[in-house]
């Protein structure tokens, strides 16, 4: 006995489901946190790779073992710094990803003011422990950067 195949969702239905999935603040914030963590972890590693690690150092009387120990301790220190950096970038990605979509839904518009307002809030939150004046300054700087990035990206 043959069973009839159950038709799946059409292409338009699949696109609508994907769009509604991506328009969730929680999903967008989680993706921002994940990508921010990766970015915050990779950039310090790249800086370590290009930084002054003593490569080509011709110090007389220093054995190769000492160089290896120095490299190993520097790498461990860099890994700790990369983990701290990754956490900070993950927080920025989480806040920016979630807040931008929340602002866009609240305003019911997609324009340059959404990333600008979001950038101000994220910058101020990141610098909150430095005091209100520096929090406003950081918010203004982050808002300017966000507006600049929005302006440069094609829409």
XYZ file of N, CA and C in Angstrom:
465
model
N 0.856 -1.172 0.000
C 0.000 0.000 0.000
C 0.898 1.229 0.000
N 0.699 2.107 -0.934
C 1.499 3.315 -1.072
C 0.854 4.455 -0.292
N 1.706 5.222 0.324
C 1.191 6.381 1.062
C 1.482 7.629 0.251
N 0.602 8.554 0.315
C 0.775 9.810 -0.404
C 1.763 10.695 0.343
N 2.608 11.361 -0.405
C 3.585 12.267 0.197
C 2.878 13.514 0.716
N 3.245 13.913 1.897
C 2.669 15.116 2.487
C 3.451 16.309 1.957
N 2.779 17.241 1.308
C 3.513 18.386 0.759
C 4.060 19.269 1.883
N 5.282 19.729 1.714
C 5.905 20.617 2.688
C 5.514 22.054 2.432
N 6.016 22.937 3.241
C 5.693 24.351 3.045
C 6.283 24.867 1.727
N 5.602 25.787 1.131
C 6.077 26.375 -0.123
C 7.276 27.277 0.160
N 7.918 27.722 -0.904
C 9.092 28.582 -0.756
C 8.724 29.894 -0.061
N 7.586 30.456 -0.399
C 7.155 31.701 0.237
C 6.891 31.489 1.729
N 6.304 30.353 2.084
C 6.056 30.062 3.497
C 7.370 29.870 4.247
N 8.341 29.198 3.614
C 9.646 29.020 4.237
C 10.335 30.361 4.457
N 10.262 31.252 3.471
C 10.866 32.576 3.618
C 10.182 33.375 4.710
N 8.877 33.273 4.816
C 8.141 33.989 5.861
C 8.516 33.456 7.243
N 8.687 32.134 7.365
C 9.088 31.560 8.648
C 10.502 32.004 9.028
N 11.403 32.033 8.046
C 12.776 32.474 8.319
C 12.807 33.938 8.721
N 11.994 34.752 8.073
C 11.950 36.178 8.404
C 11.372 36.408 9.799
N 10.329 35.679 10.150
C 9.758 35.850 11.488
C 10.729 35.331 12.556
N 11.506 34.300 12.225
C 12.514 33.788 13.148
C 13.580 34.850 13.402
N 14.037 35.523 12.350
C 15.082 36.531 12.483
C 14.567 37.835 13.082
N 13.266 38.049 13.111
C 12.705 39.259 13.700
C 12.390 39.094 15.177
N 12.954 38.095 15.797
C 12.812 37.900 17.236
C 13.972 38.597 17.935
N 13.652 39.430 18.907
C 14.705 40.149 19.641
C 15.651 39.189 20.343
N 15.112 38.108 20.908
C 15.953 37.146 21.615
C 16.924 36.455 20.659
N 16.447 36.081 19.490
C 17.321 35.419 18.508
C 18.388 36.379 18.027
N 17.994 37.589 17.698
C 18.958 38.568 17.195
C 19.981 38.911 18.270
N 19.559 39.046 19.522
C 20.494 39.343 20.611
C 21.451 38.178 20.845
N 20.946 36.963 20.793
C 21.800 35.787 20.980
C 22.815 35.665 19.854
N 22.387 35.909 18.632
C 23.327 35.873 17.511
C 24.381 36.968 17.654
N 23.969 38.136 18.084
C 24.920 39.223 18.304
C 25.932 38.883 19.380
N 25.469 38.230 20.441
C 26.384 37.833 21.512
C 27.374 36.787 21.020
N 26.889 35.820 20.271
C 27.772 34.778 19.755
C 28.809 35.325 18.800
N 28.382 36.149 17.874
C 29.326 36.736 16.921
C 30.267 37.718 17.605
N 29.763 38.447 18.592
C 30.630 39.351 19.345
C 31.691 38.596 20.122
N 31.309 37.452 20.682
C 32.279 36.640 21.418
C 33.380 36.142 20.484
N 32.978 35.659 19.319
C 33.970 35.173 18.358
C 34.888 36.311 17.928
N 34.309 37.454 17.597
C 35.119 38.589 17.168
C 36.055 39.050 18.286
N 35.550 39.123 19.496
C 36.362 39.553 20.619
C 37.451 38.559 20.981
N 37.298 37.320 20.589
C 38.312 36.309 20.862
C 39.342 36.235 19.739
N 38.902 36.420 18.500
C 39.797 36.281 17.347
C 40.728 37.482 17.217
N 40.232 38.688 17.391
C 41.076 39.869 17.196
C 42.295 39.902 18.111
N 42.175 39.626 19.409
C 43.390 39.595 20.229
C 44.374 38.496 19.805
N 43.841 37.378 19.315
C 44.732 36.318 18.840
C 45.508 36.775 17.601
N 44.846 37.521 16.728
C 45.535 38.052 15.546
C 46.590 39.064 15.976
N 46.245 39.913 16.935
C 47.221 40.884 17.429
C 48.415 40.181 18.080
N 48.152 39.086 18.764
C 49.242 38.325 19.373
C 50.132 37.724 18.288
N 49.523 37.250 17.221
C 50.299 36.638 16.143
C 51.218 37.655 15.462
N 50.742 38.900 15.343
C 51.560 39.921 14.685
C 52.375 40.758 15.658
N 52.158 40.556 16.945
C 52.825 41.381 17.952
C 54.275 40.989 18.156
N 54.938 41.734 19.002
C 56.337 41.463 19.294
C 56.482 40.294 20.243
N 56.657 39.110 19.693
C 56.776 37.908 20.506
C 58.228 37.495 20.679
N 59.163 38.306 20.236
C 60.559 37.929 20.345
C 61.021 37.062 19.200
N 60.268 37.011 18.116
C 60.666 36.220 16.957
C 61.872 36.879 16.324
N 62.871 36.102 16.066
C 64.086 36.644 15.476
C 64.998 37.284 16.501
N 64.695 37.110 17.762
C 65.527 37.682 18.818
C 66.855 36.934 18.857
N 67.923 37.668 18.804
C 69.248 37.040 18.766
C 70.022 37.337 20.032
N 69.374 37.257 21.152
C 70.038 37.509 22.425
C 71.065 36.409 22.665
N 72.276 36.797 22.965
C 73.349 35.839 23.182
C 73.175 35.190 24.550
N 73.352 33.877 24.611
C 73.310 33.164 25.878
C 71.926 32.732 26.314
N 70.902 32.927 25.481
C 69.545 32.520 25.830
C 69.223 31.264 25.026
N 68.826 30.214 25.714
C 68.569 28.950 25.029
C 67.197 28.963 24.361
N 67.004 28.002 23.471
C 65.717 27.867 22.786
C 64.621 27.504 23.782
N 64.968 26.786 24.822
C 63.986 26.415 25.845
C 63.442 27.644 26.552
N 64.306 28.594 26.828
C 63.862 29.831 27.466
C 62.915 30.595 26.539
N 63.225 30.621 25.244
C 62.330 31.276 24.293
C 60.965 30.590 24.289
N 60.956 29.250 24.309
C 59.699 28.509 24.301
C 58.892 28.796 25.562
N 59.541 28.854 26.714
C 58.840 29.162 27.962
C 58.252 30.570 27.918
N 59.027 31.501 27.380
C 58.538 32.880 27.264
C 57.319 32.935 26.352
N 57.403 32.264 25.209
C 56.283 32.235 24.270
C 55.054 31.608 24.922
N 55.258 30.515 25.645
C 54.150 29.814 26.294
C 53.474 30.698 27.341
N 54.264 31.376 28.167
C 53.666 32.233 29.195
C 52.969 33.434 28.563
N 53.550 33.995 27.503
C 52.891 35.099 26.800
C 51.576 34.648 26.185
N 51.566 33.444 25.622
C 50.345 32.929 25.005
C 49.255 32.706 26.051
N 49.614 32.167 27.227
C 48.623 31.974 28.289
C 48.046 33.304 28.754
N 48.914 34.306 28.895
C 48.447 35.635 29.298
C 47.521 36.226 28.235
N 47.873 36.013 26.970
C 47.043 36.529 25.877
C 45.693 35.830 25.834
N 45.658 34.547 26.139
C 44.389 33.809 26.152
C 43.452 34.366 27.223
N 43.995 34.709 28.391
C 43.163 35.307 29.441
C 42.614 36.655 28.983
N 43.463 37.457 28.347
C 43.015 38.743 27.838
C 41.986 38.586 26.737
N 42.163 37.585 25.882
C 41.199 37.345 24.802
C 39.850 36.929 25.360
N 39.853 36.163 26.426
C 38.591 35.752 27.046
C 37.861 36.963 27.631
N 38.603 37.868 28.270
C 37.981 39.105 28.786
C 37.433 39.945 27.629
N 38.219 40.087 26.583
C 37.789 40.865 25.425
C 36.553 40.244 24.782
N 36.539 38.923 24.689
C 35.396 38.237 24.094
C 34.126 38.481 24.892
N 34.239 38.478 26.209
C 33.068 38.751 27.042
C 32.523 40.154 26.839
N 33.424 41.127 26.716
C 32.986 42.504 26.464
C 32.313 42.661 25.120
N 32.902 42.058 24.088
C 32.304 42.145 22.757
C 30.994 41.370 22.685
N 30.895 40.271 23.422
C 29.640 39.523 23.455
C 28.536 40.373 24.086
N 28.866 41.117 25.134
C 27.879 41.997 25.764
C 27.442 43.093 24.796
N 28.396 43.668 24.075
C 28.053 44.706 23.096
C 27.154 44.126 22.017
N 27.505 42.948 21.497
C 26.687 42.318 20.463
C 25.301 41.975 20.954
N 25.219 41.478 22.192
C 23.921 41.131 22.776
C 23.040 42.362 22.922
N 23.603 43.412 23.513
C 22.817 44.635 23.722
C 22.423 45.272 22.394
N 23.386 45.406 21.494
C 23.099 46.093 20.232
C 22.112 45.295 19.388
N 22.327 43.974 19.293
C 21.437 43.155 18.479
C 20.003 43.178 18.979
N 19.831 43.049 20.279
C 18.479 43.033 20.835
C 17.822 44.396 20.866
N 18.592 45.411 21.270
C 17.994 46.748 21.389
C 17.661 47.370 20.041
N 18.496 47.119 19.031
C 18.197 47.727 17.734
C 16.878 47.204 17.182
N 16.658 45.915 17.300
C 15.397 45.367 16.814
C 14.229 45.850 17.670
N 14.425 45.977 18.971
C 13.358 46.481 19.840
C 13.013 47.930 19.481
N 14.034 48.745 19.236
C 13.787 50.146 18.845
C 13.082 50.194 17.496
N 13.526 49.336 16.565
C 12.896 49.313 15.239
C 11.434 48.900 15.330
N 11.135 47.918 16.172
C 9.740 47.489 16.322
C 8.918 48.569 17.018
N 9.491 49.237 18.004
C 8.767 50.277 18.730
C 8.453 51.467 17.833
N 9.444 51.867 17.025
C 9.259 53.023 16.155
C 8.521 52.659 14.867
N 8.496 51.394 14.513
C 7.859 50.899 13.282
C 8.469 51.546 12.041
N 9.768 51.792 12.094
C 10.509 52.366 10.959
C 11.883 51.726 10.898
N 12.430 51.706 9.691
C 13.804 51.244 9.516
C 14.589 52.396 8.895
N 15.240 53.173 9.763
C 16.005 54.321 9.290
C 17.267 54.475 10.131
N 17.984 55.564 9.915
C 19.278 55.763 10.565
C 19.157 55.987 12.076
N 17.986 56.358 12.554
C 17.836 56.652 13.982
C 17.845 55.402 14.848
N 17.455 54.259 14.300
C 17.457 53.025 15.100
C 18.864 52.657 15.579
N 19.861 52.527 14.685
C 21.206 52.210 15.189
C 21.826 53.353 15.985
N 21.423 54.592 15.694
C 21.978 55.722 16.426
C 21.515 55.712 17.883
N 20.237 55.538 18.091
C 19.691 55.480 19.458
C 20.239 54.251 20.189
N 20.264 53.135 19.492
C 20.785 51.912 20.091
C 22.256 52.063 20.448
N 23.030 52.669 19.557
C 24.447 52.891 19.824
C 24.662 53.768 21.041
N 23.840 54.799 21.194
C 23.972 55.660 22.371
C 23.715 54.871 23.648
N 22.658 54.076 23.660
C 22.315 53.309 24.861
C 23.417 52.289 25.177
N 23.899 51.579 24.156
C 24.928 50.561 24.378
C 26.227 51.204 24.871
N 26.630 52.314 24.249
C 27.841 53.004 24.688
C 27.729 53.510 26.114
N 26.578 54.042 26.467
C 26.374 54.539 27.830
C 26.368 53.397 28.845
N 25.759 52.279 28.484
C 25.733 51.125 29.394
C 27.144 50.580 29.591
N 27.921 50.510 28.525
C 29.281 49.990 28.639
C 30.161 50.883 29.523
N 29.923 52.185 29.520
C 30.753 53.120 30.285
C 30.070 53.598 31.562
N 29.053 52.912 32.018
C 28.269 53.378 33.170
C 29.094 53.506 34.443
N 30.109 52.692 34.612
C 30.876 52.747 35.854
C 31.849 53.922 35.879
N 32.055 54.606 34.751
C 32.987 55.732 34.693
C 32.328 57.045 35.108
N 31.045 57.041 35.302
C 30.341 58.257 35.683
C 29.430 58.734 34.570
N 28.498 59.638 34.898
C 27.502 60.059 33.916
C 28.084 60.841 32.736
N 29.075 61.672 32.986
C 29.640 62.464 31.892
C 30.345 61.564 30.875
N 31.159 60.650 31.347
C 31.843 59.743 30.435
C 30.877 58.754 29.802
N 29.832 58.378 30.501
C 28.821 57.497 29.908
C 28.136 58.199 28.744
N 27.822 59.479 28.917
C 27.224 60.241 27.809
C 28.207 60.395 26.646
N 29.477 60.618 26.977
C 30.486 60.729 25.929
C 30.657 59.432 25.166
N 30.710 58.314 25.883
C 30.834 57.016 25.222
C 29.588 56.702 24.408
N 28.426 57.057 24.941
C 27.185 56.857 24.193
C 27.162 57.666 22.917
N 27.634 58.904 22.989
C 27.679 59.753 21.800
C 28.654 59.193 20.770
N 29.805 58.734 21.223
C 30.797 58.160 20.306
C 30.264 56.888 19.652
N 29.639 56.031 20.426
C 29.099 54.786 19.880
C 27.938 55.087 18.937
N 27.128 56.087 19.273
C 26.023 56.472 18.390
C 26.555 57.002 17.062
N 27.599 57.819 17.122
C 28.200 58.323 15.892
C 28.776 57.209 15.036
N 29.446 56.253 15.682
C 29.991 55.110 14.955
C 28.869 54.286 14.325
N 27.805 54.054 15.074
C 26.679 53.266 14.562
C 26.005 53.965 13.388
N 25.835 55.268 13.497
C 25.233 56.019 12.393
C 26.144 55.990 11.166
N 27.444 56.108 11.388
C 28.385 56.037 10.272
C 28.360 54.693 9.579
N 28.294 53.627 10.355
C 28.230 52.286 9.761
C 26.920 52.100 8.995
N 25.828 52.614 9.532
C 24.542 52.519 8.831
C 24.611 53.285 7.523
N 25.227 54.435 7.551
C 25.314 55.263 6.365
C 26.184 54.608 5.298
N 27.240 53.908 5.705
C 28.142 53.259 4.739
C 27.573 51.978 4.147
N 26.713 51.301 4.888
C 26.189 50.019 4.395
C 25.052 50.245 3.407
N 25.005 49.409 2.369
C 23.893 49.565 1.413
C 22.577 49.068 2.007
N 21.479 49.743 1.687
C 20.175 49.314 2.193
C 19.297 49.017 1.014
